[in-house]
Structures are given as C-alpha cells and as structure tokens.
Tab-separated table of C-alpha atoms in Angstrom:
chain	number	residue	atom	x	y	z
A	1137	UNK	CA	-33.639	72.898	174.624
A	1138	UNK	CA	-31.787	75.428	176.789
A	1139	UNK	CA	-29.554	74.413	179.686
A	1140	UNK	CA	-27.599	76.245	182.349
A	1141	UNK	CA	-24.845	73.633	182.144
A	1142	UNK	CA	-23.742	71.116	179.548
A	1143	UNK	CA	-21.648	68.479	181.313
A	1144	UNK	CA	-19.489	66.312	179.083
A	1145	UNK	CA	-18.782	63.020	180.818
A	1146	UNK	CA	-21.053	60.969	183.072
A	1147	UNK	CA	-18.255	59.828	185.367
A	1148	UNK	CA	-17.884	60.615	189.036
A	1149	UNK	CA	-16.724	64.212	188.532
A	1150	UNK	CA	-19.446	65.146	186.066
A	1151	UNK	CA	-22.168	63.351	188.005
A	1152	UNK	CA	-21.201	65.041	191.278
A	1153	UNK	CA	-21.299	68.476	189.671
A	1154	UNK	CA	-24.640	67.707	188.002
A	1155	UNK	CA	-26.107	66.515	191.309
A	1156	UNK	CA	-25.050	69.643	193.156
A	1157	UNK	CA	-26.089	71.960	190.325
A	1158	UNK	CA	-29.533	70.351	190.135
A	1159	UNK	CA	-29.934	70.777	193.902
A	1160	UNK	CA	-29.384	74.491	193.338
A	1161	UNK	CA	-32.080	74.633	190.678
A	1162	UNK	CA	-29.801	74.606	187.649
A	1163	UNK	CA	-30.906	72.812	184.488
A	1164	UNK	CA	-28.199	70.410	183.336
A	1165	UNK	CA	-27.626	68.100	180.404
A	1166	UNK	CA	-25.048	65.336	180.844
A	1167	UNK	CA	-23.713	63.634	177.725
A	1168	UNK	CA	-21.276	60.760	177.369
A	1169	UNK	CA	-19.726	59.049	174.363
A	1170	UNK	CA	-20.088	55.630	176.018
A	1171	UNK	CA	-23.314	53.649	176.199
A	1172	UNK	CA	-23.431	53.767	179.994
A	1173	UNK	CA	-23.049	56.202	182.865
A	1174	UNK	CA	-20.385	55.978	185.551
A	1175	UNK	CA	-17.219	56.511	183.551
A	1176	UNK	CA	-14.435	54.252	184.762
A	1177	UNK	CA	-16.194	53.433	188.057
A	1178	UNK	CA	-18.957	51.693	186.096
A	1179	UNK	CA	-19.891	48.248	187.405
A	1180	UNK	CA	-22.251	45.739	185.819
A	1181	UNK	CA	-23.728	42.549	187.193
A	1182	UNK	CA	-22.567	39.191	185.822
A	1183	UNK	CA	-23.684	35.946	187.491
A	1184	UNK	CA	-24.801	37.993	190.488
A	1185	UNK	CA	-21.323	39.552	190.767
A	1186	UNK	CA	-20.606	43.268	190.442
A	1187	UNK	CA	-17.854	43.422	187.832
A	1188	UNK	CA	-15.529	46.456	187.861
A	1189	UNK	CA	-15.483	46.818	184.082
A	1190	UNK	CA	-12.618	49.327	183.918
A	1191	UNK	CA	-10.450	47.910	186.669
A	1192	UNK	CA	-10.613	47.626	190.436
A	1193	UNK	CA	-12.011	50.648	192.256
A	1194	UNK	CA	-11.669	50.625	196.033
A	1195	UNK	CA	-12.981	53.691	197.807
A	1196	UNK	CA	-10.684	54.969	200.542
A	1197	UNK	CA	-10.289	58.327	202.244
A	1198	UNK	CA	-9.187	59.964	205.461
A	1199	UNK	CA	-11.691	62.775	205.017
A	1200	UNK	CA	-14.784	62.112	207.124
A	1201	UNK	CA	-16.869	64.640	205.185
A	1202	UNK	CA	-16.093	62.917	201.888
A	1203	UNK	CA	-16.842	59.505	203.415
A	1204	UNK	CA	-20.210	60.767	204.660
A	1205	UNK	CA	-20.897	62.372	201.287
A	1206	UNK	CA	-20.424	59.191	199.258
A	1207	UNK	CA	-22.396	57.180	201.804
A	1208	UNK	CA	-25.494	59.215	200.885
A	1209	UNK	CA	-25.709	57.182	197.711
A	1210	UNK	CA	-24.823	53.625	198.762
A	1211	UNK	CA	-24.101	51.445	201.744
A	1212	UNK	CA	-20.450	50.434	201.878
A	1213	UNK	CA	-19.081	47.144	203.135
A	1214	UNK	CA	-15.914	46.689	205.200
A	1215	UNK	CA	-13.658	45.438	202.393
A	1216	UNK	CA	-9.965	46.068	203.141
A	1217	UNK	CA	-7.570	46.047	200.207
A	1218	UNK	CA	-4.884	43.418	200.878
A	1219	UNK	CA	-3.375	42.440	197.532
A	1220	UNK	CA	-0.839	39.694	197.054
A	1221	UNK	CA	2.002	39.511	194.563
A	1222	UNK	CA	3.184	36.510	192.587
A	1223	UNK	CA	6.824	36.438	191.495
A	1224	UNK	CA	7.550	33.247	189.550
A	1225	UNK	CA	6.675	30.492	192.057
A	1226	UNK	CA	6.767	32.788	195.096
A	1227	UNK	CA	3.856	34.632	196.704
A	1228	UNK	CA	4.173	37.786	198.822
A	1229	UNK	CA	1.856	40.107	200.713
A	1230	UNK	CA	1.487	43.746	199.715
A	1231	UNK	CA	2.161	46.458	200.691
A	1232	UNK	CA	5.780	45.780	201.662
A	1233	UNK	CA	5.445	44.765	205.310
A	1234	UNK	CA	6.732	42.218	207.812
A	1235	UNK	CA	4.714	39.447	206.162
A	1236	UNK	CA	6.559	40.266	202.919
A	1237	UNK	CA	9.972	40.394	204.560
A	1238	UNK	CA	9.403	37.269	206.658
A	1239	UNK	CA	8.576	35.268	203.540
A	1240	UNK	CA	11.418	36.784	201.522
A	1241	UNK	CA	14.223	36.307	204.072
A	1242	UNK	CA	12.852	33.827	206.630
A	1243	UNK	CA	13.041	36.362	209.450
A	1244	UNK	CA	10.704	37.429	212.245
A	1245	UNK	CA	11.621	40.835	213.657
A	1246	UNK	CA	11.519	44.390	212.287
A	1247	UNK	CA	15.165	44.864	213.269
A	1248	UNK	CA	16.218	41.946	211.065
A	1249	UNK	CA	14.293	43.345	208.103
A	1250	UNK	CA	15.673	46.846	208.609
A	1251	UNK	CA	19.229	45.540	208.807
A	1252	UNK	CA	18.904	43.555	205.564
A	1253	UNK	CA	17.374	46.463	203.642
A	1254	UNK	CA	19.906	48.956	205.016
A	1255	UNK	CA	22.785	46.624	204.156
A	1256	UNK	CA	21.581	46.189	200.578
A	1257	UNK	CA	21.121	49.929	200.100
A	1258	UNK	CA	24.549	50.657	201.568
A	1259	UNK	CA	26.271	48.146	199.274
A	1260	UNK	CA	24.783	49.836	196.201
A	1261	UNK	CA	26.306	53.208	197.067
A	1262	UNK	CA	23.726	55.209	195.103
A	1263	UNK	CA	23.890	58.873	196.141
A	1264	UNK	CA	22.120	60.651	193.274
A	1265	UNK	CA	19.641	58.351	191.493
A	1266	UNK	CA	19.738	58.945	187.728
A	1267	UNK	CA	16.671	56.874	186.838
A	1268	UNK	CA	13.748	54.987	188.333
A	1269	UNK	CA	15.768	51.827	188.901
A	1270	UNK	CA	18.416	53.621	190.939
A	1271	UNK	CA	15.756	55.555	192.829
A	1272	UNK	CA	13.886	52.376	193.795
A	1273	UNK	CA	17.081	50.522	194.718
A	1274	UNK	CA	18.133	53.406	196.963
A	1275	UNK	CA	14.799	53.178	198.790
A	1276	UNK	CA	14.184	49.427	199.222
A	1277	UNK	CA	17.339	47.545	198.286
A	1278	UNK	CA	17.948	44.780	195.775
A	1279	UNK	CA	15.570	41.945	196.701
A	1280	UNK	CA	12.338	43.913	197.030
A	1281	UNK	CA	13.144	45.826	193.856
A	1282	UNK	CA	14.015	42.791	191.724
A	1283	UNK	CA	11.069	40.650	192.830
A	1284	UNK	CA	8.249	43.118	193.426
A	1285	UNK	CA	8.963	46.391	191.607
A	1286	UNK	CA	11.101	46.000	188.490
A	1287	UNK	CA	8.978	43.736	186.269
A	1288	UNK	CA	5.651	45.199	187.352
A	1289	UNK	CA	6.815	48.769	186.730
A	1290	UNK	CA	8.241	47.906	183.309
A	1291	UNK	CA	4.930	46.352	182.321
A	1292	UNK	CA	3.017	49.375	183.560
A	1293	UNK	CA	5.146	51.863	181.631
A	1294	UNK	CA	6.232	49.710	178.696
A	1295	UNK	CA	9.852	50.739	179.264
A	1296	UNK	CA	12.946	49.516	181.050
A	1297	UNK	CA	13.231	51.003	184.536
A	1298	UNK	CA	16.594	52.507	183.544
A	1299	UNK	CA	14.761	54.545	180.897
A	1300	UNK	CA	12.214	55.984	183.325
A	1301	UNK	CA	12.887	59.183	185.308
A	1302	UNK	CA	13.660	58.871	189.003
A	1303	UNK	CA	10.920	61.285	190.100
A	1304	UNK	CA	8.171	58.805	189.169
A	1305	UNK	CA	8.916	57.049	192.465
A	1306	UNK	CA	9.209	59.648	195.206
A	1307	UNK	CA	8.914	57.100	197.992
A	1308	UNK	CA	8.180	53.417	198.518
A	1309	UNK	CA	6.544	52.823	201.890
A	1310	UNK	CA	8.108	50.069	203.973
A	1311	UNK	CA	6.031	48.898	206.921
A	1312	UNK	CA	7.794	47.084	209.698
A	1313	UNK	CA	4.542	45.684	211.081
A	1314	UNK	CA	2.499	42.623	210.130
A	1315	UNK	CA	-0.199	44.664	208.406
A	1316	UNK	CA	-1.530	43.796	204.924
A	1317	UNK	CA	-3.912	46.765	204.680
A	1318	UNK	CA	-2.766	48.523	201.502
A	1319	UNK	CA	-4.212	51.915	202.390
A	1320	UNK	CA	-3.516	54.019	205.451
A	1321	UNK	CA	-6.847	55.826	205.179
A	1322	UNK	CA	-9.310	55.630	208.043
A	1323	UNK	CA	-12.320	54.894	205.824
A	1324	UNK	CA	-12.351	52.158	203.206
A	1325	UNK	CA	-14.852	49.909	201.477
A	1326	UNK	CA	-16.819	48.883	198.409
A	1327	UNK	CA	-20.437	49.957	197.752
A	1328	UNK	CA	-22.723	46.975	198.228
A	1329	UNK	CA	-24.294	46.484	194.813
A	1330	UNK	CA	-21.565	48.302	192.871
A	1331	UNK	CA	-20.698	51.856	191.867
A	1332	UNK	CA	-23.186	52.386	189.050
A	1333	UNK	CA	-26.029	52.900	191.524
A	1334	UNK	CA	-24.165	55.868	193.013
A	1335	UNK	CA	-23.992	57.682	189.689
A	1336	UNK	CA	-27.611	56.719	188.928
A	1337	UNK	CA	-28.745	58.413	192.138
A	1338	UNK	CA	-26.606	61.461	191.466
A	1339	UNK	CA	-28.124	61.840	187.999
A	1340	UNK	CA	-31.715	61.169	189.043
A	1341	UNK	CA	-33.801	63.993	187.579
A	1342	UNK	CA	-30.967	65.235	185.340
A	1343	UNK	CA	-31.209	64.970	181.551
A	1344	UNK	CA	-28.691	62.354	180.359
A	1345	UNK	CA	-27.847	61.403	176.783
A	1346	UNK	CA	-25.471	58.527	176.032
A	1347	UNK	CA	-23.494	57.719	172.898
A	1348	UNK	CA	-23.210	61.401	172.094
A	1349	UNK	CA	-20.171	63.005	170.473
A	1350	UNK	CA	-19.445	66.366	172.071
A	1351	UNK	CA	-17.427	67.611	169.119
A	1352	UNK	CA	-20.261	66.870	166.697
A	1353	UNK	CA	-22.602	68.677	169.068
A	1354	UNK	CA	-20.237	71.646	169.258
A	1355	UNK	CA	-20.083	71.843	165.484
A	1356	UNK	CA	-23.804	71.471	164.787
A	1357	UNK	CA	-25.568	72.564	167.970
A	1358	UNK	CA	-27.570	69.340	167.735
A	1359	UNK	CA	-27.654	66.000	169.488
A	1360	UNK	CA	-27.443	62.828	167.414
A	1361	UNK	CA	-31.240	62.672	167.058
A	1362	UNK	CA	-31.364	66.212	165.679
A	1363	UNK	CA	-32.491	67.922	168.894
A	1364	UNK	CA	-31.113	71.470	169.002
A	1365	UNK	CA	-29.657	72.516	172.330
A	1366	UNK	CA	-28.076	75.602	173.807
A	1367	UNK	CA	-26.205	76.059	177.064
A	1368	UNK	CA	-24.711	78.887	179.089
A	1369	UNK	CA	-21.798	77.001	180.643
A	1370	UNK	CA	-19.740	73.934	179.776
A	1371	UNK	CA	-18.020	71.455	182.105
A	1372	UNK	CA	-15.682	69.287	180.045
A	1373	UNK	CA	-14.240	66.136	181.636
A	1374	UNK	CA	-12.653	64.717	178.481
A	1375	UNK	CA	-9.094	65.259	177.277
A	1376	UNK	CA	-8.196	68.926	177.564
A	1377	UNK	CA	-5.754	68.687	174.652
A	1378	UNK	CA	-8.454	67.180	172.434
A	1379	UNK	CA	-10.812	70.034	173.343
A	1380	UNK	CA	-8.256	72.489	171.976
A	1381	UNK	CA	-7.554	70.406	168.877
A	1382	UNK	CA	-4.134	69.343	170.235
A	1383	UNK	CA	-2.913	72.804	169.293
A	1384	UNK	CA	0.381	72.383	171.164
A	1385	UNK	CA	0.625	68.657	170.488
A	1386	UNK	CA	-1.024	65.669	172.163
A	1387	UNK	CA	-0.601	64.848	175.828
A	1388	UNK	CA	0.584	61.321	176.585
A	1389	UNK	CA	-1.350	58.663	178.477
A	1390	UNK	CA	-1.062	55.029	179.427
A	1391	UNK	CA	-3.953	52.722	178.674
A	1392	UNK	CA	-5.168	49.389	180.055
A	1393	UNK	CA	-6.673	46.443	178.227
A	1394	UNK	CA	-8.885	43.942	180.057
A	1395	UNK	CA	-9.584	40.297	179.344
A	1396	UNK	CA	-12.631	39.317	181.393
A	1397	UNK	CA	-14.060	35.834	181.602
A	1398	UNK	CA	-16.625	33.922	183.648
A	1399	UNK	CA	-15.312	30.701	185.160
A	1400	UNK	CA	-17.287	27.679	186.251
A	1401	UNK	CA	-15.753	27.590	189.718
A	1402	UNK	CA	-16.538	29.277	192.985
A	1403	UNK	CA	-13.105	30.647	193.820
A	1404	UNK	CA	-10.260	31.140	191.341
A	1405	UNK	CA	-7.464	32.828	193.290
A	1406	UNK	CA	-8.737	33.412	196.826
A	1407	UNK	CA	-8.201	37.172	196.748
A	1408	UNK	CA	-9.656	40.145	194.907
A	1409	UNK	CA	-6.306	41.476	193.662
A	1410	UNK	CA	-3.264	39.422	192.693
A	1411	UNK	CA	-0.319	41.223	191.063
A	1412	UNK	CA	2.066	39.408	188.749
A	1413	UNK	CA	5.435	41.086	189.111
A	1414	UNK	CA	7.620	39.024	186.764
A	1415	UNK	CA	8.281	40.755	183.442
A	1416	UNK	CA	7.649	37.609	181.400
A	1417	UNK	CA	4.007	37.392	182.571
A	1418	UNK	CA	2.241	39.711	180.100
A	1419	UNK	CA	-0.510	40.976	182.406
A	1420	UNK	CA	0.037	43.114	185.488
A	1421	UNK	CA	-2.653	41.612	187.687
A	1422	UNK	CA	-5.782	39.485	187.898
A	1423	UNK	CA	-8.909	40.805	189.583
A	1424	UNK	CA	-11.471	38.349	190.957
A	1425	UNK	CA	-14.478	40.597	191.357
A	1426	UNK	CA	-16.643	38.558	193.728
A	1427	UNK	CA	-14.155	38.976	196.579
A	1428	UNK	CA	-14.829	42.734	196.714
A	1429	UNK	CA	-18.237	41.867	198.173
A	1430	UNK	CA	-17.324	38.543	199.822
A	1431	UNK	CA	-19.425	36.724	197.235
A	1432	UNK	CA	-20.451	33.079	197.527
A	1433	UNK	CA	-21.782	32.626	193.990
A	1434	UNK	CA	-21.228	29.265	192.284
A	1435	UNK	CA	-19.334	30.933	189.414
A	1436	UNK	CA	-16.665	33.618	189.398
A	1437	UNK	CA	-15.537	36.430	187.083
A	1438	UNK	CA	-11.896	37.370	186.604
A	1439	UNK	CA	-10.184	40.148	184.639
A	1440	UNK	CA	-6.597	40.126	183.468
A	1441	UNK	CA	-5.133	43.613	183.077
A	1442	UNK	CA	-2.587	44.504	180.402
A	1443	UNK	CA	-0.899	47.885	180.468
A	1444	UNK	CA	-0.398	49.404	177.018
A	1445	UNK	CA	0.688	52.503	175.153
A	1446	UNK	CA	-2.137	54.898	174.428
A	1447	UNK	CA	-2.998	56.083	170.954
A	1448	UNK	CA	-6.049	57.959	169.629
A	1449	UNK	CA	-9.082	55.731	169.420
A	1450	UNK	CA	-8.451	53.772	172.597
A	1451	UNK	CA	-9.334	54.789	176.132
A	1452	UNK	CA	-6.758	56.962	177.935
A	1453	UNK	CA	-6.372	55.886	181.565
A	1454	UNK	CA	-3.360	57.424	183.254
A	1455	UNK	CA	-1.710	60.751	182.489
A	1456	UNK	CA	2.034	60.448	181.979
A	1457	UNK	CA	2.933	63.233	184.401
A	1458	UNK	CA	6.562	63.723	183.467
A	1459	UNK	CA	8.183	67.111	183.018
A	1460	UNK	CA	7.491	67.296	179.274
A	1461	UNK	CA	3.791	66.491	179.581
A	1462	UNK	CA	3.240	68.655	182.635
A	1463	UNK	CA	4.758	71.612	180.796
A	1464	UNK	CA	2.521	70.883	177.813
A	1465	UNK	CA	-0.539	70.646	180.061
A	1466	UNK	CA	0.259	74.067	181.521
A	1467	UNK	CA	-0.076	75.539	178.029
A	1468	UNK	CA	-3.549	74.074	177.694
A	1469	UNK	CA	-4.450	75.152	181.218
A	1470	UNK	CA	-3.431	78.714	180.380
A	1471	UNK	CA	-5.923	78.628	177.505
A	1472	UNK	CA	-8.579	77.150	179.791
A	1473	UNK	CA	-8.014	79.850	182.406
A	1474	UNK	CA	-8.977	82.488	179.852
A	1475	UNK	CA	-12.381	80.879	179.263
A	1476	UNK	CA	-15.308	82.535	181.028
A	1477	UNK	CA	-17.983	79.881	180.582
A	1478	UNK	CA	-15.934	76.727	179.992
A	1479	UNK	CA	-14.177	74.765	182.722
A	1480	UNK	CA	-12.477	71.404	182.988
A	1481	UNK	CA	-12.511	68.587	185.507
A	1482	UNK	CA	-11.454	65.026	186.202
A	1483	UNK	CA	-8.330	63.050	185.363
A	1484	UNK	CA	-8.485	63.908	181.636
A	1485	UNK	CA	-9.692	67.487	181.923
A	1486	UNK	CA	-7.113	68.324	184.592
A	1487	UNK	CA	-4.458	65.839	183.400
A	1488	UNK	CA	-4.023	64.382	186.854
A	1489	UNK	CA	-4.273	60.943	188.415
A	1490	UNK	CA	-7.137	61.015	190.921
A	1491	UNK	CA	-8.251	58.562	193.564
A	1492	UNK	CA	-12.032	58.579	193.887
A	1493	UNK	CA	-12.109	60.625	197.074
A	1494	UNK	CA	-9.929	63.256	195.400
A	1495	UNK	CA	-12.329	63.297	192.416
A	1496	UNK	CA	-15.167	64.125	194.803
A	1497	UNK	CA	-13.092	66.802	196.529
A	1498	UNK	CA	-12.161	68.399	193.211
A	1499	UNK	CA	-15.753	68.247	191.947
A	1500	UNK	CA	-17.085	69.856	195.120
A	1501	UNK	CA	-14.404	72.555	194.888
A	1502	UNK	CA	-15.587	73.147	191.326
A	1503	UNK	CA	-19.170	73.439	192.621
A	1504	UNK	CA	-18.110	76.038	195.191
A	1505	UNK	CA	-16.222	78.019	192.539
A	1506	UNK	CA	-19.030	78.100	190.014
A	1507	UNK	CA	-22.175	77.710	192.102
A	1508	UNK	CA	-21.237	78.929	195.583
A	1509	UNK	CA	-21.702	77.060	198.850
C-alpha cells in the first residue's frame, strides 16, 4: 500500500490534516496506538451521557472562521463554562470575580474588592517575585492565593509553590463584575453528542488503523497484520523527543489520572466542573459529565482528576514549558527543521499546550504550508 501521507495520531490535529489532505485528493493513512480515534478529545457514551474520557474539553474561540469550521462537523450547544471551587467547607465561583470576592469578604462593590486586594498586595511588599508563590501573591493578594491558588497549583505540579518559577503565572485575571463565565471568547459550547463524531466525520473515507505502533512500523515497513506500506510524507503528532530516540534527553510532562464512576443518582454536584483547591484533597477537580449537555438522565457519571508526574509508559498530558525544557525542545525542533518529508504537530509534536481552537489553527497552518490553500 502506497500513501502520500502517513499521519501518526488520530487526534484533532492529525484528523484535521487528514481531512484537508483527502479533500485535495491525497491518499492518507492515519494510525494510532490507542484503540479509538479522537485522541484526548475522545468521548464515549455511558448511560446516555457523553463522557469526556481524558478530561473536560470545552470548545471556545474568538475566531469566527474557526468556529464556523468546527461547526461543519457537529451542532454545538450553548454551554458556558462556570466552574466552582471548594476550599474546605467554603464554595466560591470561578474565575475570580465579584461573586468570589463577595463571598470571601462579605462585600458588594468593586471598589471594596479592589481596596482589599490592593491593601494585601501592598502589605506584602514584593517587588521582584522570586518564585510562583511570590508572583501570585503580588498579583492577587493573600486570601485569593491561599484559598484558591496555592493548594490547587501544588497538586497540579506536584511541588511547593515556592519551588516553582515565577514565570509560570504571568497574570491572574481579576474581574470586578458579577460574571462567572470562565472564558472571554465570543464563541463557546459543547458538541451535542460528543467530540468523537467530529473526528469520525473528518476521517470518513480515510484509511485508519488503530492499535498500531509507529516505531514498529518504521522499523519493519509493516503494519501489525503484516501489510507492507510506503509513504512519501510523515506527519507525527506523538512526542518529538521520542521520535528522535531522546537523543538530547527526555522532555518533561505532567500527566493526569482519572477515576470515573457511574452513580445511581440524577445529580451529584450540580455543576459540570468543581475544583478542589485544598492541598489535603488528593484530586484537583470532579467533572460531572451530564451537565455539559444539560442532561436529565436518571444516573450520572463523575470523574475525579489526579495530577501526577509523568514517566514513560503513561500518557503525557501537559508539556512542562520551563526554560530547561523549552531549550531542550529547541534542539529537537532544529533536527525537525532539517527534515524534508517529516513534520510535527500537536501538543506533543510541538511541545506546546494547545486549546482546541489553537489546535485547529495550527493544523490548518500546517495544511497551508504543505498542501497550499
């Protein structure tokens, strides 16, 4: 079998490229090591509920063209992300807004909130933050940091905030309005019926093989069933350091572990996303999937999320984009830039955290580079 493009990874980046390449008459083969398409946006139905298997995915963008593009493949509902945070026996709205401040300090006006935050920042006297804790304190003051940032961040990174570099938090938006909408983007929603259908439509008519090991294929020229294949070009959306045999050393990632269970009740927590910000609570948040689509099913499905260190053999989720890793990535990118028929994409291939709209943008840029308009 001969293909114009071998695409490694059936996630959103790979599927978008395959869709556009197929439209242009290119013959593509998409392979994935998992037993399903969709990558981390994969959803599966449980008790009539679309479960976000690899964590909550809420599509949001300010780019009208990208919004129209994704709406080719699914109808989106009007879900607005409005998470809440639990700190011990207290509950707060996110993002940090007047509902948060009113509950925290028993106040009503933006001026009162601004005065309290400014006073706390001034008392700290931090002029040059030396670590993440000092950076956060210099932006939001003591109360917001201690209750809503410190424990959650330490769980996410597995380190004390004093041990994390300041640049991880460049800014912490404070909204002095009563607005619980987490995103500022104009367009936002969840595909009715889940994300998997989007990737299915993108890959309609494209050859797809699941549970395939790219590195075995590279070594043997054969798929797992013995089929010999050849290809002119390769799009690799896996780990760029793994592709090059970790020649300069491995890049670092954070991973996430999920505990998902079906409960015999109609409504567990009353909201799709509830963060647990206290350090002593081992999970970072609980997702109740039915609320993404305003479900009324008799049962519900929840997922507890645990942030963890990544090691080979488990799924890498988030690049650790500190100075050391970014410098290491640049070495791999320099090798990639010398390739004439191999290119890289996605959060692992480009070692970059991507929201879904940015994945689409990057994939379409890749299409324009390699396939033209």
